[in-house]
Structures are given as C-alpha cells and as structure tokens.
Amino acid sequence: MGIPVKLDNFEGPLDLLLHLIEKNKVDIYDIPIVLITEQYLEYVSNMDTKDMDIMSEFLVMAATLVRIKSKMLLPKEETEEEEEEDPRQELVERLLEYKMYKYASFELKDRQYDAAKVFYKEPSIPDEIKNYKEDIDYGELLSDVTLSKLQDIFDSVMQKQVDKIDPIRSKFGEIEKEDINIEDQMLFVEEYAMLHGTFSFRKLLENGSGKGYVIVTFLSVLEMMKTGMLRIEQEHLFDDILITYQPPKKEKNRTDVNGGEQ
C-alpha cells in the first residue's frame, strides 16, 4: 500500500512553477532549472486527473522544461560578436507576466469582496413629490420691487459678507518677521537706563511695538539683572515695575607695603 500524497490544486503549469520557485526561495531571474524540472515532473507524475486538456498543458510545460534543461547541459559556443541568449529567458518573461496578472486578480477579488459589504437604499420618493414643480408668478413676485429696494437688498448682502470676516484671524496671513536680537536690545536698554536712571518697565516697552520686541526686551532686562547692572522693584502685585540702573563699580588699585601696585 503506497503512502497517500496530498497535492495542491494549481490553476495551470505557470502557477505550479511559481509555487516551486517560492517554495525553494530562489531568484526568478536565475531559476535552477535542474531542481525545478525534477520537482515539476514529480508533481505531474502524481497528478490524478481525467481532463486531458488540463493534463496536456502540464505536459507541454514539462517538455519545455526538459528542452531548457538539455540546452543548458550542452557546451556553450563562445562567440565574440554577440552574447548567447539564456534558454530560460522566455520562460522567465512568461512567469513575470503571469505573476503580475495573478496578483492583479487578487486585488480585484479583494475589491469585489469589499464591494459586497456596501449597501444602498433605492429611491423611495413618491412620484407626486418628485415631479412637483411650484408655479411662480414672477410678475406678482416683482410687482412692488423698486430700485431703492434692490439697493437695500444689495447693501444687506454685502454687509453680511463683511460680517463674516474675522477681525483677528483674517490678518494671520499678514504676520511680518521682526528683525531684533537680544544683543542689540541689551545695548539699547543699557543706554536707556544710563539716560533715565530709574524708569518704568512699561515706559521702556513703549519704545517699540510687537510681541517680539516685548519678549526680547524682557529677556534683556533679566540678563542685565543677573550681571547686577539693573535692579528691579515692585511694591505691590500687578503694580508697575520700576527699574534702576546700577553702574558697574570700578575696582580700586591696592598698594603693597612697598608702595607698588598689585
């Protein structure tokens, strides 16, 4: 009693060849024709089908593989004029074309499966409503229309368009870059502090405009506080901030007992 062998059903000889190539994990552009031919013939010999049309297709491909195998076993003629054509080239092209259409059919099948899940409602509007057309007497409708009323309607429509404009967001596209850096602003704050001595932070901000100016000025004041050049005072919460300029102290030269400077 022989061992039962389960064979997969393939749609044709090219489908079987693709299966063998993927099974052996070989490059389709460099098919090991001897190995693939042996496995293919083994499969065909185990086929049990009474449909001679299907069987003849597999036998024709088997003959093609044997012919390619015999060509590759023959010694190659070396010619300098042109390179010898690979006997597998035509088979590779047929496999690539078949593979492209095979995977395209999978995509179409998936789309058909997804389309089967789509439902739609047939139109159910009564003919009396669908075919209804209201009779409009334009003469009666425009009987009391004057140029003055038309002007009022036009002004009302234009005013609605103006009201739709957001006074803040409509100007977002007009933001301009402010060219200001902290080094230049620190020089300006130092000159301003030397000139005024004690001054209001709010007054200092009035010398420029824009969010960038406020941020850079604030950072400049903080940096100058760290160096001790400015002193900040605020008596109560939310009161105006007072800034006092503190000129840098000059170091006095110390003399040693011999009268020399250190």
mmCIF file of N, CA and C in Angstrom, residues 45 77 86 94 109 139 190 220 259:
data_model
loop_
_atom_site.group_PDB
_atom_site.id
_atom_site.type_symbol
_atom_site.label_atom_id
_atom_site.label_comp_id
_atom_site.label_asym_id
_atom_site.label_seq_id
_atom_site.Cartn_x
_atom_site.Cartn_y
_atom_site.Cartn_z
ATOM 1 N N SER A 45 3.770 13.541 -12.419
ATOM 2 C CA SER A 45 3.626 12.086 -12.371
ATOM 3 C C SER A 45 2.623 11.650 -11.313
ATOM 4 N N GLU A 77 28.760 27.633 -27.019
ATOM 5 C CA GLU A 77 29.664 28.098 -28.063
ATOM 6 C C GLU A 77 30.080 29.538 -27.740
ATOM 7 N N ASP A 86 20.120 33.358 -22.971
ATOM 8 C CA ASP A 86 19.831 32.410 -21.899
ATOM 9 C C ASP A 86 18.590 31.607 -22.282
ATOM 10 N N ARG A 94 7.498 34.874 -19.275
ATOM 11 C CA ARG A 94 6.138 34.355 -19.131
ATOM 12 C C ARG A 94 5.742 34.272 -17.654
ATOM 13 N N LYS A 109 -10.219 40.767 -6.632
ATOM 14 C CA LYS A 109 -11.048 39.932 -5.769
ATOM 15 C C LYS A 109 -11.297 40.595 -4.425
ATOM 16 N N GLY A 139 -44.308 87.995 -12.222
ATOM 17 C CA GLY A 139 -44.883 89.338 -12.300
ATOM 18 C C GLY A 139 -45.414 89.807 -10.954
ATOM 19 N N GLU A 190 20.711 99.365 28.024
ATOM 20 C CA GLU A 190 21.779 99.966 28.830
ATOM 21 C C GLU A 190 21.861 101.476 28.603
ATOM 22 N N SER A 220 16.303 90.777 27.815
ATOM 23 C CA SER A 220 17.460 91.651 28.006
ATOM 24 C C SER A 220 17.524 92.174 29.435
ATOM 25 N N GLY A 259 54.640 100.144 48.409
ATOM 26 C CA GLY A 259 54.134 101.200 47.531
ATOM 27 C C GLY A 259 53.881 100.744 46.114
#
